[in-house]
GROMACS .gro file of C-alpha atoms in nm:
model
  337
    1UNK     CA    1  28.105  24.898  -1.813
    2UNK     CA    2  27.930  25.226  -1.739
    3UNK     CA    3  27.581  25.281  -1.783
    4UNK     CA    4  27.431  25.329  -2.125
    5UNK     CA    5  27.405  25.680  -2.278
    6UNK     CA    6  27.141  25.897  -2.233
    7UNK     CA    7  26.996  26.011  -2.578
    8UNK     CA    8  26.697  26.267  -2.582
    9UNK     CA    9  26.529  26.419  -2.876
   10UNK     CA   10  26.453  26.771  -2.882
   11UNK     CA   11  26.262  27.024  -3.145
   12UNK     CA   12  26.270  27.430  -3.145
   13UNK     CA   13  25.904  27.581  -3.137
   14UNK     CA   14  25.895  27.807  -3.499
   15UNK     CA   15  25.746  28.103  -3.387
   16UNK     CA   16  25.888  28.142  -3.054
   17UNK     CA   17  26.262  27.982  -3.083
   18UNK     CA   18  26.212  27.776  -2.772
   19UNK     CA   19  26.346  27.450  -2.749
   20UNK     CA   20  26.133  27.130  -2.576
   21UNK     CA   21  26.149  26.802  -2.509
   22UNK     CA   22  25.925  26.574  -2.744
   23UNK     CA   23  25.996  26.229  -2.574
   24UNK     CA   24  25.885  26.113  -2.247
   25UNK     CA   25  26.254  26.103  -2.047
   26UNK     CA   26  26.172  25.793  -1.884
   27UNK     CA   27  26.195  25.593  -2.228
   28UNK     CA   28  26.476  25.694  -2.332
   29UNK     CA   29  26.792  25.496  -2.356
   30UNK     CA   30  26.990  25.547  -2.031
   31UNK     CA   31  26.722  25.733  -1.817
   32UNK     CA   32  26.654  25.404  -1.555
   33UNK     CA   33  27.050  25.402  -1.504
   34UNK     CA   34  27.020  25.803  -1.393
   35UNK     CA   35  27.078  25.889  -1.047
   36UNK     CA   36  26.752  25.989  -0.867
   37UNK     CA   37  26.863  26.312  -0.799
   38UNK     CA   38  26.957  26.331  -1.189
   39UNK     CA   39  26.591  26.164  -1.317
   40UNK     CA   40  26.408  26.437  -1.106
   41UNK     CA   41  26.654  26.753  -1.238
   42UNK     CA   42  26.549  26.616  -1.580
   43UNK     CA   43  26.173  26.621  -1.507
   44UNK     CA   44  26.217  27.007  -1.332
   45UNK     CA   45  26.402  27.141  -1.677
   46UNK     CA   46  26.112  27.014  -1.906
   47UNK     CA   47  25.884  27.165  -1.656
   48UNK     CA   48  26.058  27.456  -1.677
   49UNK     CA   49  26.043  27.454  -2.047
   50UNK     CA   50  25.690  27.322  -2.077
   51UNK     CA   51  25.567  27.675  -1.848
   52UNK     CA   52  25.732  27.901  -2.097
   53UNK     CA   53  25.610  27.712  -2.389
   54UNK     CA   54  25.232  27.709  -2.268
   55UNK     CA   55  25.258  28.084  -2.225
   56UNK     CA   56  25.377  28.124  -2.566
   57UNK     CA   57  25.125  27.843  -2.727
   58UNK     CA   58  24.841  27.894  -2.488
   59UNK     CA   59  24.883  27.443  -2.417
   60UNK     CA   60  25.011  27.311  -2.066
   61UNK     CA   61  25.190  27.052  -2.111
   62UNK     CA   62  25.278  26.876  -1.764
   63UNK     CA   63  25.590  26.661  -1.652
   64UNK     CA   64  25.521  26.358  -1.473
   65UNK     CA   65  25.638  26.343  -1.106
   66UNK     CA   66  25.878  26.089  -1.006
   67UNK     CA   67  25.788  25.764  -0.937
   68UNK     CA   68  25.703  25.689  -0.574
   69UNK     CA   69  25.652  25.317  -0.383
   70UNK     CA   70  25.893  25.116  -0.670
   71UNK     CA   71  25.670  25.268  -0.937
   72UNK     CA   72  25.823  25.433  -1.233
   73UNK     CA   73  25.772  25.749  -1.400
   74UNK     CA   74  25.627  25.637  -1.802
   75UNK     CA   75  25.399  25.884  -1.924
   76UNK     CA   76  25.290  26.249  -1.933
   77UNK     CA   77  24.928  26.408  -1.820
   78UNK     CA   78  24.782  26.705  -1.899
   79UNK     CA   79  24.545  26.856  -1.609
   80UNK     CA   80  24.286  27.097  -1.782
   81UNK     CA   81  24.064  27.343  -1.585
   82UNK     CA   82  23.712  27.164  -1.473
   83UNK     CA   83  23.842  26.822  -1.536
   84UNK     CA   84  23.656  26.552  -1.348
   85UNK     CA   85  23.706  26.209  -1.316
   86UNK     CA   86  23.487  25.932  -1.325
   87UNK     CA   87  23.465  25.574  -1.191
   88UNK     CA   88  23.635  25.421  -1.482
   89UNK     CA   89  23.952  25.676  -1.439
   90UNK     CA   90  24.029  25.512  -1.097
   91UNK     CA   91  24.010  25.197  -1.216
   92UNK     CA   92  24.268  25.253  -1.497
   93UNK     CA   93  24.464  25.506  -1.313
   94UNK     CA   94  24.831  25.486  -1.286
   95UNK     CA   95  25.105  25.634  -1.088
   96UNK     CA   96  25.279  25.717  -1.427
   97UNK     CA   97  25.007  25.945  -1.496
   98UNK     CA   98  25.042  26.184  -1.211
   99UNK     CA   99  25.190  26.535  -1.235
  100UNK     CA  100  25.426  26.770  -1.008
  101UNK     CA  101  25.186  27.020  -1.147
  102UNK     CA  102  24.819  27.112  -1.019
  103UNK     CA  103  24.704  27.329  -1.329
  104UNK     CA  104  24.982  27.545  -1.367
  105UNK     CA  105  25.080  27.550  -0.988
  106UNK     CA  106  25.418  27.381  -0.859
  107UNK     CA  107  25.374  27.131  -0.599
  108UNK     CA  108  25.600  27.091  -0.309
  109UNK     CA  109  25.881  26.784  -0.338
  110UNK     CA  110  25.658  26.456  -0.193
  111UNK     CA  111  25.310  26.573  -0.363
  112UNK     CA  112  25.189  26.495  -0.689
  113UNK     CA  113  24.828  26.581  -0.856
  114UNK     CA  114  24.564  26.351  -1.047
  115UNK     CA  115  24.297  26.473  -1.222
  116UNK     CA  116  24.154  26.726  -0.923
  117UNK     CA  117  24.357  26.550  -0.671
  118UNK     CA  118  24.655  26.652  -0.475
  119UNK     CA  119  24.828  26.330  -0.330
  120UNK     CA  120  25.083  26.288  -0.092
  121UNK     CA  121  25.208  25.946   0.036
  122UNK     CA  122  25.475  26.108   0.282
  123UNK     CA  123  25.791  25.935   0.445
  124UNK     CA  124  25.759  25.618   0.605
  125UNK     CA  125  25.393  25.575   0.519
  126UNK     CA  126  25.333  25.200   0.512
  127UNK     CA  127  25.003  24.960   0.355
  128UNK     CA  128  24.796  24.841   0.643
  129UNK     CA  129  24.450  24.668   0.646
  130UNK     CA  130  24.326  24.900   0.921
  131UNK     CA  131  24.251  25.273   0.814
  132UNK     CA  132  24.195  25.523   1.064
  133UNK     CA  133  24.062  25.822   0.854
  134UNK     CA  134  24.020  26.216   0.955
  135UNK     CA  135  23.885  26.489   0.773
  136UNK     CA  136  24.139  26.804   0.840
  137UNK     CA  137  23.975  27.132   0.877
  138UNK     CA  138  23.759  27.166   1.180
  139UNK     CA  139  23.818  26.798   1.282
  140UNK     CA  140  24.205  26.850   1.330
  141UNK     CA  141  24.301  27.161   1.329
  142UNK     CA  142  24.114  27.523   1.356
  143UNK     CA  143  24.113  27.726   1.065
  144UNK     CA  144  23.881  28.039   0.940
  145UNK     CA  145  23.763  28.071   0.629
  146UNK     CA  146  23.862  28.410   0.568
  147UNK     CA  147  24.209  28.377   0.672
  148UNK     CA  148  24.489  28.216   0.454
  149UNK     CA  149  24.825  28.134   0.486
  150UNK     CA  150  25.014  27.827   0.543
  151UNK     CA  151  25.111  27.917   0.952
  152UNK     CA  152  24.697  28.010   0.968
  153UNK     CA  153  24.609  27.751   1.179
  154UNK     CA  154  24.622  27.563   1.556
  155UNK     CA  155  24.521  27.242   1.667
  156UNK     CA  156  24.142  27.227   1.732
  157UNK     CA  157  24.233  26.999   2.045
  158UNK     CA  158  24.587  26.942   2.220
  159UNK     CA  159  24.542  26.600   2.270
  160UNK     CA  160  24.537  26.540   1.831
  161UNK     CA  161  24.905  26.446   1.780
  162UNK     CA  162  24.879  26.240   2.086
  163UNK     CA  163  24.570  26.005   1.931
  164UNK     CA  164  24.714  26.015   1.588
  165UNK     CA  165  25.063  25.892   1.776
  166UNK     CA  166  24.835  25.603   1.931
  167UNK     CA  167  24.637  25.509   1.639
  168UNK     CA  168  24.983  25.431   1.410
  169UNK     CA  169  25.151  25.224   1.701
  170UNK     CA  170  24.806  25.040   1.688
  171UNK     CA  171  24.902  24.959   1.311
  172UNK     CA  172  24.658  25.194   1.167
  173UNK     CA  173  24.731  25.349   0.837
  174UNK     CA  174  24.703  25.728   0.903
  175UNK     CA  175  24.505  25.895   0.665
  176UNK     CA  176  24.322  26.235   0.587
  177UNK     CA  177  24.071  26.335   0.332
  178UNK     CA  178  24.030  26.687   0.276
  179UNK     CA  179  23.791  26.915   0.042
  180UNK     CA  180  23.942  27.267  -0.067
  181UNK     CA  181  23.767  27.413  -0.320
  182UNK     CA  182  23.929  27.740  -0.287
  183UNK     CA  183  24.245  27.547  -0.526
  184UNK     CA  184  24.039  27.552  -0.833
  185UNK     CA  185  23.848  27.872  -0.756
  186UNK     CA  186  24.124  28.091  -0.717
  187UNK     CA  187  24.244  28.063  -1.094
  188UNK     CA  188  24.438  28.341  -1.067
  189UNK     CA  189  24.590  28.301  -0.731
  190UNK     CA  190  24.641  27.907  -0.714
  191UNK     CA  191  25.003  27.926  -0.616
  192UNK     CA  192  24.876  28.078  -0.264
  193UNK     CA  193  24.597  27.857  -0.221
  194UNK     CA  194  24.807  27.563  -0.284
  195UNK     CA  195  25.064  27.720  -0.073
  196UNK     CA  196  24.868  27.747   0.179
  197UNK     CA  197  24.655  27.429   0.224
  198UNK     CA  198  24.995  27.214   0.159
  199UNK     CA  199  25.172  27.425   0.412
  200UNK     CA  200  24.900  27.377   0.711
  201UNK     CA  201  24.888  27.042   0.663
  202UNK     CA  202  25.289  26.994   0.660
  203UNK     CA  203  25.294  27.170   0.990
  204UNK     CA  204  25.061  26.960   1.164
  205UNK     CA  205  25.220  26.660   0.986
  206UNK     CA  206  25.563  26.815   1.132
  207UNK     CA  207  25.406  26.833   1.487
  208UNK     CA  208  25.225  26.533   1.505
  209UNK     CA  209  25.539  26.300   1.419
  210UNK     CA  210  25.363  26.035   1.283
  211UNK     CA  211  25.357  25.960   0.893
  212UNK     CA  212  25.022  26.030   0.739
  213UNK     CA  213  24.895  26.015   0.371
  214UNK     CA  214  24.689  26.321   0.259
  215UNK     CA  215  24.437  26.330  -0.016
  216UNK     CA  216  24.278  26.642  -0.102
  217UNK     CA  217  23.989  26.734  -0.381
  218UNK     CA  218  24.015  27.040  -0.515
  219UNK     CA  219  23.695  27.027  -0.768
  220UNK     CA  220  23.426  27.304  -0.712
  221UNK     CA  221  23.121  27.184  -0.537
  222UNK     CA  222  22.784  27.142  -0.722
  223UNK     CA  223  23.030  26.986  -1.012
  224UNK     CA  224  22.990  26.645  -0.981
  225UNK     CA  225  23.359  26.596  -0.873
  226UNK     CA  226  23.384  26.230  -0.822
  227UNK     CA  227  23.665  26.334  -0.544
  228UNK     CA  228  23.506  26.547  -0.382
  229UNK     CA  229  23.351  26.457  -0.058
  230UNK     CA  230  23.081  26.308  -0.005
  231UNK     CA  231  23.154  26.125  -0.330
  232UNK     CA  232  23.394  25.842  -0.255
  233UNK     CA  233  23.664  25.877  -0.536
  234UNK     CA  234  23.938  25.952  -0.308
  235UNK     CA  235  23.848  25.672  -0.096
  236UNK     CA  236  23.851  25.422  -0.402
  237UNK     CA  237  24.191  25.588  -0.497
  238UNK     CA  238  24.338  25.497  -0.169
  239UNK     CA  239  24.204  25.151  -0.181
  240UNK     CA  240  24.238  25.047  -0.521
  241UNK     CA  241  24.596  25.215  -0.622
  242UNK     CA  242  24.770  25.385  -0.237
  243UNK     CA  243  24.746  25.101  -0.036
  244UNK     CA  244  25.022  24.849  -0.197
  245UNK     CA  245  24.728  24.614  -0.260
  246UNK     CA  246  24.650  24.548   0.076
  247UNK     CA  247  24.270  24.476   0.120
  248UNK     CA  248  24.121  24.738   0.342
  249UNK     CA  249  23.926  24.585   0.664
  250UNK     CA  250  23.623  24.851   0.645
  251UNK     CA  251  23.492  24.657   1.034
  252UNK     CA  252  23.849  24.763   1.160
  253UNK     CA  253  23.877  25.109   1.006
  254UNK     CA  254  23.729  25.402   1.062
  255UNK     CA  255  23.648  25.821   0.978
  256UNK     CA  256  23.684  26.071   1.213
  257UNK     CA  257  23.442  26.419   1.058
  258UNK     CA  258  23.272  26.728   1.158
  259UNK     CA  259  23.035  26.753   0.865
  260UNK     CA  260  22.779  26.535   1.034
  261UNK     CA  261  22.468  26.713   0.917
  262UNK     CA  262  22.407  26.883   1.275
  263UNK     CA  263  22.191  27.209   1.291
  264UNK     CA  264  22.518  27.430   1.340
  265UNK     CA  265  22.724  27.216   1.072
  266UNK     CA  266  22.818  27.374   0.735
  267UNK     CA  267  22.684  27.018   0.551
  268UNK     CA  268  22.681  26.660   0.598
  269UNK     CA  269  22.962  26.551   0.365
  270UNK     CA  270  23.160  26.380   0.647
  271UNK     CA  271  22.869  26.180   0.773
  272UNK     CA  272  22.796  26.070   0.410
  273UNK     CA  273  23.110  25.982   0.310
  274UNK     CA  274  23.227  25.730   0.559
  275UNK     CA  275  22.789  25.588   0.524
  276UNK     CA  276  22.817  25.553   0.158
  277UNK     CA  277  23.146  25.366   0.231
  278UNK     CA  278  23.026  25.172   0.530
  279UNK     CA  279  23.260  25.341   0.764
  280UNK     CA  280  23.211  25.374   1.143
  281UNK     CA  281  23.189  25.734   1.168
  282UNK     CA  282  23.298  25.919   1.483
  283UNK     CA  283  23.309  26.328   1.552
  284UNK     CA  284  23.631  26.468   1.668
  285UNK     CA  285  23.519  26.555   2.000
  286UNK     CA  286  23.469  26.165   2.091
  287UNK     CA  287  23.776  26.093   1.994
  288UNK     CA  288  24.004  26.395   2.093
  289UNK     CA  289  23.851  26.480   2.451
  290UNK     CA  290  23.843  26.105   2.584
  291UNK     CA  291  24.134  26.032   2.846
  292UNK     CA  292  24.212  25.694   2.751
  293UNK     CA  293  24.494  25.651   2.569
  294UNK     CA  294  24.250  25.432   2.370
  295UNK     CA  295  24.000  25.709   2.238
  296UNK     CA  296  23.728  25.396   2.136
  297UNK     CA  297  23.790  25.217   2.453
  298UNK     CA  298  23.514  25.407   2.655
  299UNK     CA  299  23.220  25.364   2.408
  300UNK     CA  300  23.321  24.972   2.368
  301UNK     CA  301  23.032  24.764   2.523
  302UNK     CA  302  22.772  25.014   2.451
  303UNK     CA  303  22.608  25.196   2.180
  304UNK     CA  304  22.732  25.478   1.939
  305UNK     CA  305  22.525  25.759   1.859
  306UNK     CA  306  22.541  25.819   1.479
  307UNK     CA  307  22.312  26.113   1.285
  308UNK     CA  308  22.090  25.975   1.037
  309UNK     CA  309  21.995  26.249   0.769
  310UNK     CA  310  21.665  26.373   0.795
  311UNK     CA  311  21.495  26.726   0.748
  312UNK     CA  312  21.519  26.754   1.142
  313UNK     CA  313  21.843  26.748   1.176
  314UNK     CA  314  21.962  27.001   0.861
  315UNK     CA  315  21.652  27.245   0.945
  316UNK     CA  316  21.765  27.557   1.115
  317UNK     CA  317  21.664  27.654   1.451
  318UNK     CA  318  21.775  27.706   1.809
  319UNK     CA  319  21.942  27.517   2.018
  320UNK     CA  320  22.280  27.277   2.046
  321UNK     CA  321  22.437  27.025   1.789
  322UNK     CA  322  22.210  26.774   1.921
  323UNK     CA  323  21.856  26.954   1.963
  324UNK     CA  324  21.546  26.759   1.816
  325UNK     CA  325  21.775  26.503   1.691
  326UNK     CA  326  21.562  26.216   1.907
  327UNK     CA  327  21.398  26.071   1.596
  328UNK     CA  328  21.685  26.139   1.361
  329UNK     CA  329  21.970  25.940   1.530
  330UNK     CA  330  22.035  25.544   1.536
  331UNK     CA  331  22.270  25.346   1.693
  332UNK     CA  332  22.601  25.142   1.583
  333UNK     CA  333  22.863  24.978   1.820
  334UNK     CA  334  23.187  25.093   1.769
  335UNK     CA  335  23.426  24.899   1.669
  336UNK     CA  336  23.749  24.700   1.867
  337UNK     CA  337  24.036  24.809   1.816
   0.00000   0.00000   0.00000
């Protein structure tokens, strides 16, 4: 006996003739039995639809992305501009409730949005208990601020796809948090700024060789964005719903930043991030430069310098990274691999 048959409901829109789906696909009879490739052509027409119908009704309605990790596809979410999230929205998210959309803007096949999230679990990505966490811009790769494009970019040190390489044959879970802002400012052009954050950090994903997970918070600063770093929300997303349940060991993982809160730093978002989450916390240059093929082994057995926030060490003035930071700094052991 073949599979049951597929039966969808659909209305025409009075005033401008267009036809749209009502139902969400993924209860109706006969959608489970689809083909893959048949359940996501499905989802793409009503997205289709869905963009000409908000143009004509001034609503966005957004199609679910397919399910990833054994998680199916039940429900519909609308992404409105300034949404935020708060604590209680992590706790009851669901996969269901994620989008192919980012406020308008198609997402590349893999990535899927949440509230001011873009998510992407990648191929091969597996749970693990040990995280080993990197901010992107300035920590793995060199970028400019007033240059876009998705090629716009080189590694900030040669030795990054070799580390990340090491870290995932250690069992770590590769992961990378990212802020870019620049995804809900540009209203008008958020197509090319999702275009070209996604496409830097598929070609360093494509380089290094090594599956990583990506989470990136696109809220404005000086909004309150739960997501956005230093808030924590993409951490708790990771841990709470991207991890397949697997309890995170903070005392075995780790967060690799520049933000540290350093005279010459643009903030301190890193450093506060992986604090607030009791994270080690370790700047790309002392992991990235070290010759071991184990960046941690050469500050095992002795102290870690980590910044402690203080008016000394944001204050502008002259010198290096590290001038008058003798009273602002204490110390941590890092951790064993």
């Amino acid at each position: 006996m073949g599979p049951p048959p597929f039966r969808c409901a659909t209305t025409v829109d009075d005033q401008s003739g267009l036809g749209f789906f009502e139902t969400d696909f993924t209860k109706m009879d006969g959608f489970v039995a689809l083909k893959t490739t048949d359940q996501t052509g499905l989802q793409n027409v009503k997205v289709s639809v869905d963009s000409r119908n908000s143009d004509n009704s001034g609503k966005k309605l957004v199609a679910p992305a397919a399910g990833t990790s054994g998680s199916p596809v039940s429900k519909v979410t609308s992404v409105t501009e300034g949404s935020t999230s708060s604590p209680s929205e992590i706790k009851r998210f669901e996969s269901s409730k994620t989008s192919i959309l980012y406020k308008g803007a198609r997402l590349p096949v893999g990535w899927k949005s949440y509230s001011t999230v873009i998510i992407y679990e990648g191929d091969n990505v597996r749970p693990s208990e040990k995280i080993a966490a990197f901010d992107f811009d300035g920590t793995l790769v060199d970028t400019h601020v007033a240059i876009h494009g998705a090629d716009a970019w080189k590694l900030l040190y040669r030795t990054v796809p070799e580390k990340l390489a090491f870290f995932h044959h250690e069992g770590y879970k590769l992961v990378i948090f990212t802020n870019e802002s620049n995804i809900d400012w540009w209203s008008k052009k958020r197509q090319a700024a999702i275009d070209s954050k996604l496409g830097r950090l598929k070609g360093l994903m494509k380089l290094a060789k090594v599956p990583m997970q990506v989470f990136i918070a696109c809220g404005k600063s000086n909004t309150n964005d739960i997501f956005r770093k230093p808030s924590t929300g993409m951490w708790h997303l990771l841990e709470q719903h991207f991890n397949a349940g697997r309890i995170i060991d903070k005392e075995r993982s780790f967060y690799v930043g520049d933000a540290a809160g350093r005279k010459n730093d643009h903030s301190a978002a890193d450093f506060e991030f992986a604090k607030t989450l009791g994270l080690k916390f370790l700047l790309p240059e002392n992991v990235f430069t070290i010759t071991t093929p184990n960046p941690l082994d050469s500050t095992q057995g002795r102290s870690f310098r980590l910044l402690r926030l203080s008016e000394s060490v944001t204050s502008s003035g002259s010198g290096g990274d590290d001038a008058n930071l003798e009273e602002s700094v204490e110390t941590q052991d890092v951790p064993h691999v």
